[in-house]
XYZ file of C-alpha atoms in Angstrom:
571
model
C 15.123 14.971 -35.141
C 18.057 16.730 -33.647
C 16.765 16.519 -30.580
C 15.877 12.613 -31.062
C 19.591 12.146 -31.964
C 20.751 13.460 -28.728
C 18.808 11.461 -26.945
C 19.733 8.478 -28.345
C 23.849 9.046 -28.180
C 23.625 11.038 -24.528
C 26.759 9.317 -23.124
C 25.294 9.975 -19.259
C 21.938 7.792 -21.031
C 24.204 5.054 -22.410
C 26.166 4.354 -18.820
C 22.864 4.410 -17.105
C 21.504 1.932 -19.517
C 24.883 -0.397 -19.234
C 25.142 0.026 -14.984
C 21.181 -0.005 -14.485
C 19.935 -3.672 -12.901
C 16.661 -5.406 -14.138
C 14.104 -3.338 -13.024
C 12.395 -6.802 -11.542
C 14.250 -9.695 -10.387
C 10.816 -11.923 -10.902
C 10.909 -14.201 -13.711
C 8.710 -13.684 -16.792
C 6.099 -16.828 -15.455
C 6.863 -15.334 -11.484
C 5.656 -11.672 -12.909
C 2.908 -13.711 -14.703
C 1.590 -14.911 -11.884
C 1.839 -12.034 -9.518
C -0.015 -9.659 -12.315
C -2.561 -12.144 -11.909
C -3.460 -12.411 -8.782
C -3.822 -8.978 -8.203
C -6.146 -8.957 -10.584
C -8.075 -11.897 -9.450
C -8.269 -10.165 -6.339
C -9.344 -6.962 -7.975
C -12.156 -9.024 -9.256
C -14.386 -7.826 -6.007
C -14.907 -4.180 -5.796
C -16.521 -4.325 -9.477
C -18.230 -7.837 -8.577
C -19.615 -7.003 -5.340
C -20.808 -3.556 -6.872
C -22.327 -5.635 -9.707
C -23.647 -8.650 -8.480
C -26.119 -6.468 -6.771
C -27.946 -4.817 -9.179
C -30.554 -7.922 -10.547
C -31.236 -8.293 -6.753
C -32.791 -4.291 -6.077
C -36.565 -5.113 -7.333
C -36.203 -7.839 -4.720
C -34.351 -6.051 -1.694
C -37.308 -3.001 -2.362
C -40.196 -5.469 -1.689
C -38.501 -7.666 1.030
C -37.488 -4.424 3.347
C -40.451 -2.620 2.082
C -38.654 0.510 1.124
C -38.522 2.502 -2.747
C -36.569 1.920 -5.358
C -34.692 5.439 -4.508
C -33.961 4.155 -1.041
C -32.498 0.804 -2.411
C -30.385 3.105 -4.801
C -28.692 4.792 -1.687
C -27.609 1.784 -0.922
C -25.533 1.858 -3.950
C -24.532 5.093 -3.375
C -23.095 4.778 -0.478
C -20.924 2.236 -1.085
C -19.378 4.006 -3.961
C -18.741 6.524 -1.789
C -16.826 4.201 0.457
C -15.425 2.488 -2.453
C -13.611 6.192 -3.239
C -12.458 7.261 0.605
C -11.557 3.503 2.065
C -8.158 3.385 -0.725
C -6.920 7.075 0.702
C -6.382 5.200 3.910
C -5.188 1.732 2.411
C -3.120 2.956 -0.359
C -1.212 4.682 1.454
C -0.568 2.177 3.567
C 0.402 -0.423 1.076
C 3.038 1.779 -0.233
C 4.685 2.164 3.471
C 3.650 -0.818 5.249
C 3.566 -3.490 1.916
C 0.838 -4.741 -0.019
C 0.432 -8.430 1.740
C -0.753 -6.638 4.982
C -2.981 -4.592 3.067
C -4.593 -7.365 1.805
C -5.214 -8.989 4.377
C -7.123 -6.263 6.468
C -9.096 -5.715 3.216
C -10.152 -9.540 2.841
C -10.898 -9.777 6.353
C -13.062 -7.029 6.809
C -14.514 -7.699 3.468
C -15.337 -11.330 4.335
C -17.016 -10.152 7.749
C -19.016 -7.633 6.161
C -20.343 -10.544 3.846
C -21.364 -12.474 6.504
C -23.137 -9.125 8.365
C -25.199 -8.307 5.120
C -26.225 -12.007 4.412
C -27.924 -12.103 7.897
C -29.415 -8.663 8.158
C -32.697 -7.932 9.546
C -33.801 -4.677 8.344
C -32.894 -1.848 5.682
C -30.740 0.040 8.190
C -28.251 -2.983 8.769
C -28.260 -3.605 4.886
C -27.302 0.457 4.377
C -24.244 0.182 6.852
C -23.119 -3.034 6.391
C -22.503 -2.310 2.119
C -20.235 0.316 3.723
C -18.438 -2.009 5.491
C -18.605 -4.229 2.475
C -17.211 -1.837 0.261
C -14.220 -0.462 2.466
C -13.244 -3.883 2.343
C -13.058 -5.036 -1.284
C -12.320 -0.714 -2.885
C -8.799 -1.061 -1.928
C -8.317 -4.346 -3.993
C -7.907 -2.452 -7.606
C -5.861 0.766 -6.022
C -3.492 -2.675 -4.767
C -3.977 -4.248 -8.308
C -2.370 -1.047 -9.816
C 0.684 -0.758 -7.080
C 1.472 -4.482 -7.757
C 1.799 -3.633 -11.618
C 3.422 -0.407 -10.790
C 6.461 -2.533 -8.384
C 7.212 -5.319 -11.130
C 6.476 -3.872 -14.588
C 7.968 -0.736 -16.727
C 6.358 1.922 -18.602
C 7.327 -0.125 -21.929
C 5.868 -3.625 -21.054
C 2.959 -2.285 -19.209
C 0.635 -2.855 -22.093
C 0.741 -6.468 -22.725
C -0.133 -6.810 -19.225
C -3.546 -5.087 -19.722
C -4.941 -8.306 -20.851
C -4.255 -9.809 -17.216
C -4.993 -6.787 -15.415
C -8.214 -6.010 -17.254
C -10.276 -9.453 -18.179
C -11.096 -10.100 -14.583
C -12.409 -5.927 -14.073
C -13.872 -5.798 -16.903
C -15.501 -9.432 -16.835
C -17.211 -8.638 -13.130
C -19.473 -5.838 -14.034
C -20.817 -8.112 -16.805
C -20.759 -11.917 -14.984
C -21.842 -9.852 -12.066
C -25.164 -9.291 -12.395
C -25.674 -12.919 -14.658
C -24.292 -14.487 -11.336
C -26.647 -12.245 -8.985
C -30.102 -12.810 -11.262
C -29.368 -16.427 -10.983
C -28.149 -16.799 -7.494
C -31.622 -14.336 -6.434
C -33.971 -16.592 -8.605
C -32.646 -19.374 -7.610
C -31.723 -19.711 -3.699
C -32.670 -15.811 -2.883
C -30.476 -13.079 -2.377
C -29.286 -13.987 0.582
C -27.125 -16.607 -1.117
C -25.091 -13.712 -3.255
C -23.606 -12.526 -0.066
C -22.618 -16.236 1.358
C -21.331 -16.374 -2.511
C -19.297 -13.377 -1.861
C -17.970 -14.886 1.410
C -16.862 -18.039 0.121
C -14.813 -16.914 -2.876
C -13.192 -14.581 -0.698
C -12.121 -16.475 2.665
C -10.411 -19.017 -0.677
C -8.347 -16.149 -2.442
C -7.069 -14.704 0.713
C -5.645 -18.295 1.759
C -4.018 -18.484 -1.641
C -2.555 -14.839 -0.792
C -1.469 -15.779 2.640
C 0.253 -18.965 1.062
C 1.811 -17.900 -2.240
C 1.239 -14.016 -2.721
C 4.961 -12.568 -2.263
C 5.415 -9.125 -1.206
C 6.521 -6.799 -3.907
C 6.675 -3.615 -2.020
C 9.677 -2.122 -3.599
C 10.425 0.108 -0.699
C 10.487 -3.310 1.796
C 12.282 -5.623 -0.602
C 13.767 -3.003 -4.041
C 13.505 -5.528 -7.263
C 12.019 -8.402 -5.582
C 15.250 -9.628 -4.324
C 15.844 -8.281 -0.743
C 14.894 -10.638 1.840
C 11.909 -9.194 4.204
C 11.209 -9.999 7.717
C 9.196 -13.229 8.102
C 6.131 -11.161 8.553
C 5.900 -10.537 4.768
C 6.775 -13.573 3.634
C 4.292 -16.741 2.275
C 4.153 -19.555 3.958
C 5.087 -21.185 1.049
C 8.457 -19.664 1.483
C 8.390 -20.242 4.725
C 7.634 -24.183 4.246
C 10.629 -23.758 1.543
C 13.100 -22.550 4.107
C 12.657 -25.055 6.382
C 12.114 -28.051 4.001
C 16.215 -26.597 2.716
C 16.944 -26.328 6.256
C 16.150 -30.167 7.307
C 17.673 -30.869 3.668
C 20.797 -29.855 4.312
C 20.369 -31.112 8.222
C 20.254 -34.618 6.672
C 22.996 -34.139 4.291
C 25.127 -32.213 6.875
C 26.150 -29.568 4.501
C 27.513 -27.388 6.562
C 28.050 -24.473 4.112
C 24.157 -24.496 3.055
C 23.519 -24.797 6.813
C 25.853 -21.551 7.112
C 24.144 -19.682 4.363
C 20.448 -20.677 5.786
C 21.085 -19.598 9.149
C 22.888 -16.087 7.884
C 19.723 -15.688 5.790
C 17.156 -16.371 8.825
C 18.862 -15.174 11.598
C 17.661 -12.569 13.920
C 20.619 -10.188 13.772
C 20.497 -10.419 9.409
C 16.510 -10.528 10.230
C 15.427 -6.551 8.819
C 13.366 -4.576 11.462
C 9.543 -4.935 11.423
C 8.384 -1.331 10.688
C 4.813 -0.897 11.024
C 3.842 2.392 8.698
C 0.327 3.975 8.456
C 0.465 6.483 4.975
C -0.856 9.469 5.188
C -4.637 9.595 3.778
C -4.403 12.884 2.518
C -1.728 12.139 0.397
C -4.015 10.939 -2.159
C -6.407 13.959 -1.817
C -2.984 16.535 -2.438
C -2.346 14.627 -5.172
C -5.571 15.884 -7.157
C -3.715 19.247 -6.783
C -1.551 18.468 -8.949
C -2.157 19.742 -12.376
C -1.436 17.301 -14.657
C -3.370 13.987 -12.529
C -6.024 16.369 -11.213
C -7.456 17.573 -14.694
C -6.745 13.555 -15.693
C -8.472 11.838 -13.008
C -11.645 14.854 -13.342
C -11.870 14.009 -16.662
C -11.863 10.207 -16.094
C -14.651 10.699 -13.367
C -17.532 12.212 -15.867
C -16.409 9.325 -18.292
C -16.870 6.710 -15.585
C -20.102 8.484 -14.169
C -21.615 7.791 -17.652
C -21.074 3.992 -16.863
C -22.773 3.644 -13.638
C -25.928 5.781 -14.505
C -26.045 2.859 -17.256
C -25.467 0.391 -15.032
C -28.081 1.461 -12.501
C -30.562 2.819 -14.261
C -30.778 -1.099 -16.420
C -32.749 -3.248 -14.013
C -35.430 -0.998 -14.017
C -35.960 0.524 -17.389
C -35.290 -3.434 -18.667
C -37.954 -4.640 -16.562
C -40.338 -1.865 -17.050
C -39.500 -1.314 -20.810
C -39.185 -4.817 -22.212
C -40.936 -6.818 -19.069
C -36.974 -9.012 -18.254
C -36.662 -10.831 -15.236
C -33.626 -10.833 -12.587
C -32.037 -13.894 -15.058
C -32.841 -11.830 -18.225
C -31.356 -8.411 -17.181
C -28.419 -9.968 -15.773
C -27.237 -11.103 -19.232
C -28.014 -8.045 -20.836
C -24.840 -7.343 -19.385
C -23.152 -9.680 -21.029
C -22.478 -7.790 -23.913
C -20.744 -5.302 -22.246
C -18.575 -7.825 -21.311
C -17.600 -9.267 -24.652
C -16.928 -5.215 -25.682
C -14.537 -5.108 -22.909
C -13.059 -8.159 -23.170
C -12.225 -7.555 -27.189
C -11.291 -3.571 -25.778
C -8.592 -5.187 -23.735
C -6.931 -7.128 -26.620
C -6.958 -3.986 -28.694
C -5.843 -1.560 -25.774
C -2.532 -3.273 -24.670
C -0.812 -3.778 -28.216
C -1.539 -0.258 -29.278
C -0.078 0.925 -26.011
C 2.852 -0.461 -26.009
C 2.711 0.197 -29.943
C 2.198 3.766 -29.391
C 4.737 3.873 -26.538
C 7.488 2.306 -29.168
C 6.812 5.047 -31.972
C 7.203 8.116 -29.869
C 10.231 6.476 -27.854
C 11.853 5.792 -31.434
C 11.301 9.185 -32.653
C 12.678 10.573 -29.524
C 15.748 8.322 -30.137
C 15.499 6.764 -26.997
C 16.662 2.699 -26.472
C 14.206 0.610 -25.041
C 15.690 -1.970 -22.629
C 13.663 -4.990 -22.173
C 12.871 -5.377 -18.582
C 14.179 -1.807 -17.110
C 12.224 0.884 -16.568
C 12.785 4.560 -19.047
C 13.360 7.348 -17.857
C 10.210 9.582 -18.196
C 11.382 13.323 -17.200
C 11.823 14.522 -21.097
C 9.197 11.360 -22.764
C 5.633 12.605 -23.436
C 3.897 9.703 -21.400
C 1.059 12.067 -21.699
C 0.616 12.117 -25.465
C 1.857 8.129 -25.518
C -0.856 7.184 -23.474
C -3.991 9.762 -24.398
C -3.559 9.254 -28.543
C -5.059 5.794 -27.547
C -7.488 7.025 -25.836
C -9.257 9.434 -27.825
C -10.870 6.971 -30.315
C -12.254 4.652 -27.957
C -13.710 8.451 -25.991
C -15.567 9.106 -29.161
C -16.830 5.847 -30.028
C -18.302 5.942 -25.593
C -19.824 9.257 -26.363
C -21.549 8.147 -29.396
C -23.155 5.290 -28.041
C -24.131 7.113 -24.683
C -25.968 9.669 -26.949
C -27.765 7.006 -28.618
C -28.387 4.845 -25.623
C -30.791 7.082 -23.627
C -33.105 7.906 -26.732
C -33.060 4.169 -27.787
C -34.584 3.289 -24.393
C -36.855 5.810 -24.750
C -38.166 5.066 -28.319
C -38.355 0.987 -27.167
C -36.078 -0.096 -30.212
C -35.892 -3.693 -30.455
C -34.011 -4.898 -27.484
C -30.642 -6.016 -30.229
C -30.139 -1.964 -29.783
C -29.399 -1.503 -26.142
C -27.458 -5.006 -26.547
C -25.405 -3.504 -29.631
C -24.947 -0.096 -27.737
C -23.671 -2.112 -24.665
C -21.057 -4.081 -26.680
C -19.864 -0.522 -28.080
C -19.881 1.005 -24.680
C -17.528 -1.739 -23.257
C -14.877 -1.347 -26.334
C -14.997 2.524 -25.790
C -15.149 3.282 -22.294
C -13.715 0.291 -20.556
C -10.705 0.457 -23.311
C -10.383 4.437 -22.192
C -10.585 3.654 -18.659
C -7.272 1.848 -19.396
C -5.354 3.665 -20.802
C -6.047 6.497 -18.130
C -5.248 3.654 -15.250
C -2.386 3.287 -16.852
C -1.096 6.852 -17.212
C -1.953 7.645 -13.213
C 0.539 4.001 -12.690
C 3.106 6.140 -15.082
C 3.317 9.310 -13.827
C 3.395 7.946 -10.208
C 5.620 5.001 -10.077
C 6.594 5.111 -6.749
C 3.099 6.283 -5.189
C 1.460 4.126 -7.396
C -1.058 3.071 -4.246
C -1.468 6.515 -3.711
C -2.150 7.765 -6.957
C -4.610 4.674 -8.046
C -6.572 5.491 -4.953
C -6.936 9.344 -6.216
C -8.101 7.757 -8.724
C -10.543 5.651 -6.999
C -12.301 8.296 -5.182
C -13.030 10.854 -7.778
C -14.309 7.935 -10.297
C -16.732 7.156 -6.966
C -17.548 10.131 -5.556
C -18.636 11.528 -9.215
C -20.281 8.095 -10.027
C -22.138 7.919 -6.659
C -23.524 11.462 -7.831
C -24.348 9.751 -11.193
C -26.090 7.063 -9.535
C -28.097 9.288 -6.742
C -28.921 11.065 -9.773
C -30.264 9.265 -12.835
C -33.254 7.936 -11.653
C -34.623 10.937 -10.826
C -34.003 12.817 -14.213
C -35.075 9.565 -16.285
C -38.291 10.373 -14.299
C -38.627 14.389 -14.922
C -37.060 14.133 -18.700
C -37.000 11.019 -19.887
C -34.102 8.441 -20.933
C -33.087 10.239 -23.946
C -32.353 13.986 -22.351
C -30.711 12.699 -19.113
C -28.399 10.645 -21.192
C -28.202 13.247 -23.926
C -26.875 15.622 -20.927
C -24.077 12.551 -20.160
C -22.782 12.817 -23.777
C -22.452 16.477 -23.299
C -20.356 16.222 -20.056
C -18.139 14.122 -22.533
C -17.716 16.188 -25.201
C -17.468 19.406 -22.696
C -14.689 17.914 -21.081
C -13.124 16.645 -23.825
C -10.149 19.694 -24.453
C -9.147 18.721 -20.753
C -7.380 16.106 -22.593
C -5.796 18.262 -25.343
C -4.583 20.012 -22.606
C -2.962 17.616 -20.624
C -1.223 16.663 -23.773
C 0.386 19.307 -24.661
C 1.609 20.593 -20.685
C 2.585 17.237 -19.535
C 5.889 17.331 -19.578
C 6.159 21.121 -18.302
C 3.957 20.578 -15.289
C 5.897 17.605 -14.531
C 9.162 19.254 -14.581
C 7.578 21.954 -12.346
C 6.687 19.454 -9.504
C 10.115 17.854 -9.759
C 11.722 21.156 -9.143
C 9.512 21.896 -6.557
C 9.974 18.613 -5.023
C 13.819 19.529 -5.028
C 13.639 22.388 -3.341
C 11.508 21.029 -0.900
C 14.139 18.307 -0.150
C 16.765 20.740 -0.185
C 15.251 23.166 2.493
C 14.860 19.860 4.451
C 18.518 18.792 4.411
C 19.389 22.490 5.065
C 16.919 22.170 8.338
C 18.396 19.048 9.847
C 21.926 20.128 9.222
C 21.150 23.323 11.298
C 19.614 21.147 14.146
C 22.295 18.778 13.966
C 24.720 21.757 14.079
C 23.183 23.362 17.149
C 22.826 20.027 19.169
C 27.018 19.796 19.186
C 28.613 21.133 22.408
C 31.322 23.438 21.375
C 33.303 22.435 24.463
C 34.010 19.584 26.432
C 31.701 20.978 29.117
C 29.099 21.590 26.654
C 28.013 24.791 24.833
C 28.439 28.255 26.251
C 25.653 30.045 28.297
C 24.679 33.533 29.533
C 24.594 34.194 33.367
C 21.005 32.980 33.113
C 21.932 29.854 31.877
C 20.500 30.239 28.709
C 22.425 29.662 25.445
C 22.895 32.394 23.281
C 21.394 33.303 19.833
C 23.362 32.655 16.853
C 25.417 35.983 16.263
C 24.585 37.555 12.938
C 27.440 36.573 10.688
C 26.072 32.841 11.373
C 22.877 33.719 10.765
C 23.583 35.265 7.611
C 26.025 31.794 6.985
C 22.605 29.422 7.163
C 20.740 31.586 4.945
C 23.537 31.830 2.583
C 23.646 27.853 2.756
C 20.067 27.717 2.518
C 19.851 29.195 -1.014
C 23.016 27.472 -1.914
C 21.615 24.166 -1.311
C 17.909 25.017 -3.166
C 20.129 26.824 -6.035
C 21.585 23.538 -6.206
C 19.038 21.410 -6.118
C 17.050 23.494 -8.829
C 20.550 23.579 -11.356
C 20.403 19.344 -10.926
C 16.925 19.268 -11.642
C 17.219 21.286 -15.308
C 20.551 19.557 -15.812
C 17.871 16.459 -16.197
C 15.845 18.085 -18.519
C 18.854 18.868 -20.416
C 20.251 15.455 -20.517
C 18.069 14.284 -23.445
């Protein structure tokens, strides 16, 4: 507790608390609304992945290919659903996330068009791709939205936003695509698709602000038009003929300092680096996180894909009858994201308490010395043992052909336990990477695909060479293999973390060394400019300046690395 009181009466911790602004300058309703439509627009990667399913029987006969060959098709875009965010991600967190959005929706809504007038398998196989580097990025944007407007402490009693329309899509997904297939033939999914996505991009363009913290900090800087709604846009000028009418010229003042060019800030156009999300996974503490996370998400889609068949072969359900088998899964997720966002932020309370720390109501904790790791995993683990239960039962059920109220009770379990872990890990990667939250998610993104697509290549094949129960027996022991990963993490969070940070520093520091050594050898040391041999050359540094830079060099990552424990030290 000693250490819990220090933390609590750090004088350095109180001013930062009394000096630190509101981490958002959105109102409660504004950060309401924001949450949600990221989410709502999240809604299509897991839809678009879902909706399909009911409709492979159908897609096999009318391109007369197998069953395996229609499964590519899933696999494939799950491995574009994990690569596409590397490239978007990044540049959401550079370039903002309303620009992001918009290339995903439009490609997205063009792909839709492409598959729903395909000719032949070949067109179907590429344009998924296309389909699915379109809508991927949506939930790695989801997570940076959450990431630029909510702290660490509130982040849980967003999880019911964030969640209900992820979780609801794998489950009205398929309902949705066994009607829309019966019904007007699957054909009509993709025009669907296209529809409800041409709308939610016009209610981005025209109310969506840009949150981007690095183009407009809190919410309150004023961006170039570019990134602004046209809703604002209508705003300003509706004010602007306003005060026109009323000639007031002080609001016409302040209107035309706010919009002018010369206050206007300069359009910077930035493309993030892709491979910052692949370095990322180098990192010890999100790498082993986001592995882990991967096997438990791989279990899901070999469910997933492996349903339409086995249903229709095991218990004779058509396309409308399997798709609400996965309805259950949908209340389980739905009730797992009512239970998941209290006991976060529950959970997040009790270790900040007996820490000593002060919780602030709308700005965001310093994390260096809190165990996020612990905070976060302890409400994990119970929902990872109830998943691996039920996936151990699941396979032999199927096999066995128990009454079809067991694979409906398994899949209500499965979406408490592994959707409500799946949260609590999204929300750890947001944590630990704040300000490469775009980044980070779509790390996430592409070892949860690239390990599902693997799951879903697979599972067919070894339901077919050793039956349902084994190959989901072997699922549950992936699970339970894994499972110390977690222990792990747990106990070197912190550590690791304060590793990178000092690595980080020194990496900064070498860097302001660097450009103070160019900077230094670009000034002329006379009037007519530096010195030079008879050759015209100029000469090398003599050795006492030499041995100067180096001197400074270690100075500065000396520095850097004493600032960096002071920090840990602090609390």
């Amino acid at each position: 507790m000693k250490q819990g009181n220090k933390t609590g009466t750090c004088p350095q911790t109180r001013k930062r608390q009394a000096v630190e602004p509101p981490y958002s300058s959105f109102s409660l309703w504004e950060k309401r609304f924001i949450v949600l439509a990221a989410a709502l627009s999240a809604f299509f990667s897991p839809l678009t992945a879902q909706i399909y399913f009911p409709a492979l029987n159908v897609l096999a006969d009318a391109f007369h290919v197998s069953t395996s060959k229609i499964n590519l098709t899933i696999t494939t875009y799950m491995v574009f659903q994990g690569v596409t965010p590397m490239f978007i991600g990044g540049f959401a967190d550079t370039g903002g996330r309303r620009p992001a959005y918009a290339v995903c929706f439009v490609v997205y809504i063009g792909a839709n068009i492409g598959v729903a007038l395909c000719q032949n398998y070949g067109q179907l196989l590429v344009l998924r791709c296309l389909q699915s580097a379109g809508s991927a990025s949506t939930v790695a944007l989801c997570q940076a939205v959450i990431a630029d407007t909510i702290t660490s402490a509130e982040r849980g009693q967003y999880i019911g936003i964030t969640v209900l329309p992820i979780v609801l899509a794998p489950s009205l997904g398929p309902v949705l695509g066994g009607i829309l297939t019966q019904y007007l033939g699957w054909r009509s999914i993709f025009w669907f698709l296209t529809i409800l996505a041409a709308v939610t991009l016009v209610l981005i363009l025209f109310f969506f602000p840009e949150t981007c913290r690095r183009l407009v900090g809190d919410g309150s800087v004023r961006p170039h038009p570019v990134y602004r709604t046209l809703w604002q846009v209508i705003k300003d000028s509706h004010r602007r003929r306003k005060a026109e009418k009323s000639k007031d010229l002080d609001q016409l003042h302040r209107i035309h300092t706010a919009t002018s060019s010369k206050s206007r800030p300069k359009l910077k156009v930035a493309f993030g680096n892709p491979f910052d999300s692949v370095m990322l996974l180098f990192e010890p503490v999100l790498g082993l996180l986001l592995f882990y996370s991967a096997v438990v998400f791989a279990g899901f889609y070999a469910i997933a894909t492996a349903m339409s068949e086995q249903f229709k072969e095991i218990y004779g359900l058509g396309e409308i009858e399997i798709g609400l088998m996965y309805l259950p899964m949908a209340g389980g997720s739905v009730v797992a994201a009512f239970i998941v966002g209290p006991a976060i932020n529950w959970n997040y309370r009790r270790h900040a308490k007996r820490l000593g720390m002060t919780l602030t109501k709308g700005r965001q904790d310093d994390l260096t010395n809190f165990p996020i790791e612990r905070a976060r995993i302890e409400v994990g683990l119970p929902l990872l043992g109830l998943a691996t239960c039920v996936l151990f039962a699941w396979g032999w059920a199927l096999q066995y052909k128990a009454s079809i109220a067991v694979p409906a009770v398994l899949l209500f379990l499965m979406g408490i336990g592994m959707i409500g872990f799946n949260n609590t890990s999204s929300v750890l990667v947001v944590d630990m990477y704040p300000g490469k939250a775009g980044a980070a998610t779509a790390a996430n993104n592409l070892t949860r695909c690239l390990v599902g697509a693997a799951a879903t290549a697979a599972i067919t094949p070894m339901i077919n060479g050793i039956g349902s129960g084994w190959a989901f027996t072997i699922f549950g022991f992936l699970y339970l293999i894994g499972g110390p990963i977690l222990l792990v993490i747990m106990k070197n969070g912190i550590k690791w973390r304060r590793q990178l940070r000092e690595k980080q520093a020194r990496k900064e520091a070498l860097a302001k060394v660097g450009d103070h050594e160019n900077n230094a050898s670009n000034l002329p040391t006379a009037a007519s400019g530096p010195p030079r041999t008879k050759a015209g050359s100029i000469p090398e540094k003599s050795h006492k300046e030499r041995r100067h830079l180096t001197l400074s060099r270690h100075c500065a990552v000396d520095k850097a690395t004493k600032h960096v424990h002071s920090l840990g030290k602090m609390k």
